Amino acid sequence: MEVGNKTGIFEFILLGLSEDPQLQPLLFGLFLSMYLVTVLGNLLLILVISSDSHLHTPMYFFLCNLSFVDICFSTTIVPQMLVSIHTENKATSYMNCLTQVYFTMVFPIIDSLLLTVMAYDRFVAICHPLRYMVIMNPRLSGLLVFITWFISVITSLLHISLMTHLSFCRDLEIPHFFCELTQVLKLACSDTFLNTTLVYFMTGMLGVFPLWGVLFSYSRIASSIRKMSSLGGKRKAFSTCGSHLSVVSLYYGTGVGVYFTSAMTHSPQKVSVASVMYTVVTPMLNPFIYSLRNKDVKGALGRLLSRATACL
């Protein structure tokens, strides 16, 4: 294909995780199973929280939003991948690719900001328990969720608006299983300085700073827990934070793992395999972490199952 502007681009080629024909049925079954578990697990968590009045608190309101975002994130990536494997057609149109780039930026940004908001919620609950319901009132909770969505949508739109001015060259093969921003930028034959600068700036603003917010909140939480004289109070504080800390560790751990994998290896396939962790595995594990490590959620799930059994 000759050098041309975006209007001359009809499709990108997503190379996927492997080009081995014998692995395609295995990959299809594996990713279909993980996607179904992700959707059903997160939907069940949303249902449990919505149906139990004991869980109608700011923390679980944020958790419902996190589960919804995880469903959307997986849906943005996995179904298209499954169709590509099933039809053996790796081509995707320019507009489809651009749309996928947009949504694969929106939902991770929301995840990052929501985890920060949830850390702040735990900070208020443990360090200022008597003022918790006053500070974390429904109006502030709704406003915080709105701000996370607003920031992510505006940031992603800014990236996309810059991408629409790029020209692309021949060899439009993306060594990934979805249209990932940096991989698409590598195919551009026009100047991507502004795009790359924005990527680094937003990674720092919406990746590093939220992590600092989480670490700061938990440093204050740890300080408050050490001052508690009651062993039962310490255990309760740790139990309310354990699930969120596990999710934060999984989210940022997989993100850092992908970053170092891309920095230390020149193999796009290894980077793609590492990306499976934060795009597919993490959204799948989150509802199980909150279900298995959280006594309130386990109790609500038990009550929901009891009511369902009684109705049969």
Short mmCIF file of C-alpha atoms in Angstrom, two decimals:
data_model
loop_
_atom_site.label_atom_id
_atom_site.label_comp_id
_atom_site.label_asym_id
_atom_site.label_seq_id
_atom_site.Cartn_x
_atom_site.Cartn_y
_atom_site.Cartn_z
CA MET A 1 0.00 0.00 0.00
CA GLU A 2 1.41 3.39 -0.88
CA VAL A 3 1.80 6.16 1.63
CA GLY A 4 -1.53 7.89 2.09
CA ASN A 5 -3.73 9.70 4.52
CA LYS A 6 -6.31 8.14 6.77
CA THR A 7 -9.02 8.23 4.11
CA GLY A 8 -7.04 5.74 2.04
CA ILE A 9 -6.82 3.18 4.84
CA PHE A 10 -9.35 0.40 4.65
CA GLU A 11 -8.13 -2.05 7.26
CA PHE A 12 -5.52 -3.04 9.80
CA ILE A 13 -4.37 -6.60 10.33
CA LEU A 14 -4.40 -7.85 13.94
CA LEU A 15 -1.82 -10.64 14.15
CA GLY A 16 -3.17 -11.94 17.46
CA LEU A 17 -1.38 -14.01 20.07
CA SER A 18 -0.25 -16.78 17.74
CA GLU A 19 -0.35 -17.61 14.05
CA ASP A 20 -0.21 -21.35 14.71
CA PRO A 21 -3.45 -22.85 13.27
CA GLN A 22 -3.40 -25.68 15.81
CA LEU A 23 -3.52 -23.24 18.72
CA GLN A 24 -6.55 -21.31 17.47
CA PRO A 25 -9.25 -23.69 18.86
CA LEU A 26 -7.47 -23.70 22.23
CA LEU A 27 -7.24 -19.91 22.29
CA PHE A 28 -10.90 -19.61 21.28
CA GLY A 29 -12.08 -21.91 24.06
CA LEU A 30 -9.80 -20.32 26.66
CA PHE A 31 -10.78 -16.72 25.93
CA LEU A 32 -14.47 -17.56 25.56
CA SER A 33 -14.42 -19.24 28.98
CA MET A 34 -12.59 -16.33 30.61
CA TYR A 35 -14.96 -13.81 29.02
CA LEU A 36 -18.06 -15.65 30.23
CA VAL A 37 -16.60 -15.93 33.74
CA THR A 38 -15.78 -12.20 33.69
CA VAL A 39 -19.25 -11.14 32.61
CA LEU A 40 -21.16 -13.54 34.86
CA GLY A 41 -18.91 -12.95 37.87
CA ASN A 42 -19.14 -9.16 37.68
CA LEU A 43 -22.88 -9.22 36.95
CA LEU A 44 -23.41 -11.47 39.98
CA LEU A 45 -21.41 -9.08 42.15
CA ILE A 46 -23.51 -6.14 40.93
CA LEU A 47 -26.71 -8.13 41.60
CA VAL A 48 -25.59 -9.09 45.10
CA ILE A 49 -24.73 -5.49 46.02
CA SER A 50 -27.91 -4.08 44.47
CA SER A 51 -30.21 -6.59 46.17
CA ASP A 52 -28.81 -6.29 49.71
CA SER A 53 -29.54 -3.12 51.66
CA HIS A 54 -26.59 -3.79 53.96
CA LEU A 55 -24.27 -3.11 51.02
CA HIS A 56 -25.83 0.19 49.98
CA THR A 57 -22.79 2.16 51.08
CA PRO A 58 -20.31 4.32 49.13
CA MET A 59 -17.67 1.58 49.05
CA TYR A 60 -19.98 -0.90 47.33
CA PHE A 61 -21.38 1.80 45.07
CA PHE A 62 -17.83 2.31 43.78
CA LEU A 63 -17.38 -1.46 43.54
CA CYS A 64 -20.50 -1.75 41.35
CA ASN A 65 -19.04 0.84 39.00
CA LEU A 66 -15.72 -1.03 38.95
CA SER A 67 -17.49 -4.28 38.03
CA PHE A 68 -19.45 -2.53 35.27
CA VAL A 69 -16.24 -1.03 33.85
CA ASP A 70 -14.53 -4.46 33.93
CA ILE A 71 -17.40 -5.94 31.91
CA CYS A 72 -17.17 -3.12 29.37
CA PHE A 73 -13.38 -3.39 29.11
CA SER A 74 -13.48 -7.12 28.39
CA THR A 75 -16.35 -6.66 25.94
CA THR A 76 -14.32 -4.08 24.04
CA ILE A 77 -11.55 -6.63 23.35
CA VAL A 78 -12.52 -10.28 23.69
CA PRO A 79 -15.61 -10.64 21.40
CA GLN A 80 -13.78 -9.15 18.41
CA MET A 81 -10.85 -11.44 19.11
CA LEU A 82 -13.16 -14.48 19.24
CA VAL A 83 -14.80 -13.50 15.93
CA SER A 84 -11.37 -13.08 14.35
CA ILE A 85 -10.29 -16.56 15.50
CA HIS A 86 -13.57 -18.18 14.46
CA THR A 87 -13.74 -16.61 10.99
CA GLU A 88 -9.94 -16.70 10.47
CA ASN A 89 -10.21 -13.08 9.37
CA LYS A 90 -7.67 -10.82 11.10
CA ALA A 91 -8.62 -7.64 9.26
CA THR A 92 -10.38 -4.78 11.02
CA SER A 93 -11.46 -1.49 9.48
CA TYR A 94 -9.84 1.84 10.26
CA MET A 95 -12.93 3.09 12.10
CA ASN A 96 -13.31 -0.13 14.09
CA CYS A 97 -9.67 0.05 15.11
CA LEU A 98 -9.96 3.69 16.12
CA THR A 99 -13.09 2.90 18.15
CA GLN A 100 -11.31 0.08 19.95
CA VAL A 101 -8.34 2.33 20.70
CA TYR A 102 -10.75 4.82 22.25
CA PHE A 103 -12.52 2.36 24.53
CA THR A 104 -9.34 0.55 25.54
CA MET A 105 -8.16 3.91 26.88
CA VAL A 106 -11.45 4.97 28.52
CA PHE A 107 -12.00 1.94 30.74
CA PRO A 108 -8.45 1.48 32.14
CA ILE A 109 -8.37 5.18 33.06
CA ILE A 110 -11.70 4.80 34.88
CA ASP A 111 -10.33 1.71 36.65
CA SER A 112 -7.28 3.61 37.83
CA LEU A 113 -9.27 6.58 39.09
CA LEU A 114 -11.94 4.41 40.72
CA LEU A 115 -9.29 2.49 42.67
CA THR A 116 -7.98 5.82 43.93
CA VAL A 117 -11.48 6.93 44.94
CA MET A 118 -12.01 3.62 46.74
CA ALA A 119 -8.71 4.09 48.60
CA TYR A 120 -9.89 7.53 49.73
CA ASP A 121 -13.18 5.99 50.84
CA ARG A 122 -11.30 3.46 53.01
CA PHE A 123 -9.13 6.28 54.39
CA VAL A 124 -12.20 8.23 55.52
CA ALA A 125 -13.89 5.10 56.91
CA ILE A 126 -10.91 4.09 59.06
CA CYS A 127 -9.31 7.42 59.94
CA HIS A 128 -12.56 9.41 60.39
CA PRO A 129 -15.21 6.76 61.17
CA LEU A 130 -17.58 9.11 63.02
CA ARG A 131 -17.70 11.51 60.08
CA TYR A 132 -17.75 8.85 57.37
CA MET A 133 -21.40 9.13 56.34
CA VAL A 134 -21.22 12.92 56.46
CA ILE A 135 -18.11 13.13 54.27
CA MET A 136 -18.91 10.26 51.90
CA ASN A 137 -22.50 11.28 51.31
CA PRO A 138 -24.40 10.14 48.18
CA ARG A 139 -23.84 13.49 46.47
CA LEU A 140 -20.05 13.33 46.83
CA SER A 141 -19.98 9.65 45.85
CA GLY A 142 -21.93 10.35 42.66
CA LEU A 143 -19.76 13.37 41.91
CA LEU A 144 -16.54 11.36 42.29
CA VAL A 145 -17.80 8.70 39.88
CA PHE A 146 -18.91 11.37 37.41
CA ILE A 147 -15.47 13.01 37.56
CA THR A 148 -13.71 9.69 36.83
CA TRP A 149 -15.90 9.13 33.76
CA PHE A 150 -15.54 12.74 32.61
CA ILE A 151 -11.74 12.75 32.85
CA SER A 152 -11.39 9.41 31.06
CA VAL A 153 -13.78 10.34 28.24
CA ILE A 154 -12.16 13.74 27.61
CA THR A 155 -8.63 12.33 27.76
CA SER A 156 -9.44 9.53 25.33
CA LEU A 157 -11.20 11.92 22.95
CA LEU A 158 -8.07 14.09 22.94
CA HIS A 159 -5.95 11.09 21.94
CA ILE A 160 -8.37 10.10 19.19
CA SER A 161 -8.64 13.63 17.80
CA LEU A 162 -4.84 13.72 17.41
CA MET A 163 -4.82 10.28 15.79
CA THR A 164 -7.32 11.29 13.11
CA HIS A 165 -4.70 13.69 11.69
CA LEU A 166 -2.08 10.97 11.23
CA SER A 167 -1.10 9.40 7.92
CA PHE A 168 -0.29 5.70 7.75
CA CYS A 169 2.12 3.79 5.55
CA ARG A 170 2.23 0.31 4.13
CA ASP A 171 2.55 -2.84 6.26
CA LEU A 172 -0.46 -2.10 8.47
CA GLU A 173 0.03 -5.18 10.64
CA ILE A 174 -0.51 -4.77 14.38
CA PRO A 175 1.43 -7.38 16.40
CA HIS A 176 -1.29 -7.55 19.04
CA PHE A 177 -4.72 -9.09 19.62
CA PHE A 178 -6.43 -5.68 19.79
CA CYS A 179 -5.82 -2.15 18.50
CA GLU A 180 -3.55 -0.84 21.21
CA LEU A 181 -2.67 2.86 21.11
CA THR A 182 1.13 2.66 21.02
CA GLN A 183 1.10 -0.17 18.48
CA VAL A 184 -1.12 1.83 16.13
CA LEU A 185 1.08 4.91 16.51
CA LYS A 186 4.11 2.87 15.41
CA LEU A 187 2.43 2.34 12.01
CA ALA A 188 2.06 6.07 11.33
CA CYS A 189 4.39 7.60 8.73
CA SER A 190 3.59 11.16 9.79
CA ASP A 191 5.02 12.91 12.85
CA THR A 192 3.69 11.40 16.11
CA PHE A 193 5.55 13.71 18.50
CA LEU A 194 2.36 15.26 19.90
CA ASN A 195 0.71 11.86 20.23
CA THR A 196 3.70 10.33 22.02
CA THR A 197 4.08 13.34 24.30
CA LEU A 198 0.41 13.12 25.25
CA VAL A 199 0.79 9.39 25.96
CA TYR A 200 3.67 9.97 28.39
CA PHE A 201 1.99 12.97 30.00
CA MET A 202 -1.33 11.20 30.54
CA THR A 203 0.40 8.04 31.76
CA GLY A 204 2.05 10.13 34.45
CA MET A 205 -1.07 12.11 35.32
CA LEU A 206 -3.60 9.26 35.21
CA GLY A 207 -1.36 6.34 36.11
CA VAL A 208 1.37 7.47 38.47
CA PHE A 209 -0.54 10.15 40.40
CA PRO A 210 -3.53 7.89 41.17
CA LEU A 211 -1.08 5.25 42.44
CA TRP A 212 0.50 7.87 44.70
CA GLY A 213 -2.98 8.73 45.94
CA VAL A 214 -3.60 5.08 46.80
CA LEU A 215 -0.25 4.74 48.57
CA PHE A 216 -0.80 7.96 50.52
CA SER A 217 -4.28 6.84 51.64
CA TYR A 218 -2.99 3.48 52.81
CA SER A 219 0.00 5.01 54.58
CA ARG A 220 -2.45 7.07 56.64
CA ILE A 221 -4.65 3.99 57.13
CA ALA A 222 -1.67 1.95 58.35
CA SER A 223 -0.73 4.73 60.77
CA SER A 224 -4.28 4.80 62.18
CA ILE A 225 -4.41 1.01 62.52
CA ARG A 226 -1.15 0.97 64.48
CA LYS A 227 -2.67 3.40 66.98
CA MET A 228 -5.69 1.16 67.61
CA SER A 229 -5.58 -0.59 70.97
CA SER A 230 -8.24 -3.18 70.15
CA LEU A 231 -7.09 -6.31 68.31
CA GLY A 232 -10.62 -6.78 66.99
CA GLY A 233 -10.64 -3.24 65.60
CA LYS A 234 -7.36 -3.88 63.81
CA ARG A 235 -8.68 -7.09 62.27
CA LYS A 236 -11.86 -5.38 61.10
CA ALA A 237 -9.86 -2.54 59.55
CA PHE A 238 -7.58 -4.98 57.76
CA SER A 239 -10.54 -7.03 56.50
CA THR A 240 -12.24 -3.97 54.98
CA CYS A 241 -9.03 -3.02 53.15
CA GLY A 242 -7.80 -6.48 52.18
CA SER A 243 -9.97 -6.93 49.11
CA HIS A 244 -9.23 -3.47 47.74
CA LEU A 245 -5.49 -3.86 48.34
CA SER A 246 -5.54 -7.17 46.48
CA VAL A 247 -7.31 -5.60 43.48
CA VAL A 248 -4.93 -2.60 43.50
CA SER A 249 -1.91 -4.91 43.63
CA LEU A 250 -3.28 -7.03 40.78
CA TYR A 251 -4.15 -4.00 38.63
CA TYR A 252 -0.89 -2.12 39.02
CA GLY A 253 1.19 -5.30 39.20
CA THR A 254 -0.01 -6.48 35.80
CA GLY A 255 0.37 -2.96 34.37
CA VAL A 256 3.97 -2.72 35.57
CA GLY A 257 4.59 -6.25 34.30
CA VAL A 258 3.46 -5.30 30.80
CA TYR A 259 5.58 -2.12 30.92
CA PHE A 260 8.75 -3.98 31.88
CA THR A 261 8.03 -6.77 29.40
CA SER A 262 7.78 -4.24 26.57
CA ALA A 263 10.93 -2.46 27.78
CA MET A 264 13.05 -5.59 28.20
CA THR A 265 12.02 -7.61 25.16
CA HIS A 266 11.82 -6.86 21.45
CA SER A 267 9.27 -9.62 20.92
CA PRO A 268 5.79 -8.16 20.24
CA GLN A 269 4.30 -11.60 20.90
CA LYS A 270 5.64 -11.65 24.47
CA VAL A 271 4.20 -8.18 25.06
CA SER A 272 0.82 -9.38 23.73
CA VAL A 273 0.85 -12.38 26.05
CA ALA A 274 1.71 -10.14 29.01
CA SER A 275 -1.15 -7.81 28.05
CA VAL A 276 -3.62 -10.66 28.53
CA MET A 277 -3.11 -10.24 32.28
CA TYR A 278 -4.53 -6.73 32.57
CA THR A 279 -7.04 -6.91 29.71
CA VAL A 280 -8.64 -10.29 30.44
CA VAL A 281 -7.37 -11.94 33.63
CA THR A 282 -7.65 -8.97 36.01
CA PRO A 283 -11.32 -8.15 35.18
CA MET A 284 -12.09 -11.86 35.60
CA LEU A 285 -10.46 -12.15 39.04
CA ASN A 286 -11.79 -8.94 40.62
CA PRO A 287 -15.27 -10.26 41.56
CA PHE A 288 -13.74 -13.40 43.07
CA ILE A 289 -11.30 -11.36 45.16
CA TYR A 290 -14.15 -9.27 46.59
CA SER A 291 -16.34 -12.34 47.10
CA LEU A 292 -13.77 -14.56 48.78
CA ARG A 293 -12.00 -11.94 50.91
CA ASN A 294 -15.00 -9.86 51.99
CA LYS A 295 -17.28 -11.17 54.72
CA ASP A 296 -20.06 -8.69 53.91
CA VAL A 297 -20.20 -9.76 50.26
CA LYS A 298 -20.07 -13.45 51.18
CA GLY A 299 -22.93 -12.92 53.65
CA ALA A 300 -24.99 -11.04 51.05
CA LEU A 301 -24.31 -13.74 48.48
CA GLY A 302 -25.47 -16.39 50.95
CA ARG A 303 -28.69 -14.48 51.63
CA LEU A 304 -29.32 -14.06 47.91
CA LEU A 305 -28.83 -17.77 47.27
CA SER A 306 -31.12 -18.62 50.19
CA ARG A 307 -33.88 -16.45 48.77
CA ALA A 308 -33.38 -17.95 45.31
CA THR A 309 -33.53 -21.48 46.74
CA ALA A 310 -36.68 -20.68 48.73
CA CYS A 311 -38.41 -19.48 45.55
CA LEU A 312 -37.75 -22.76 43.73
#
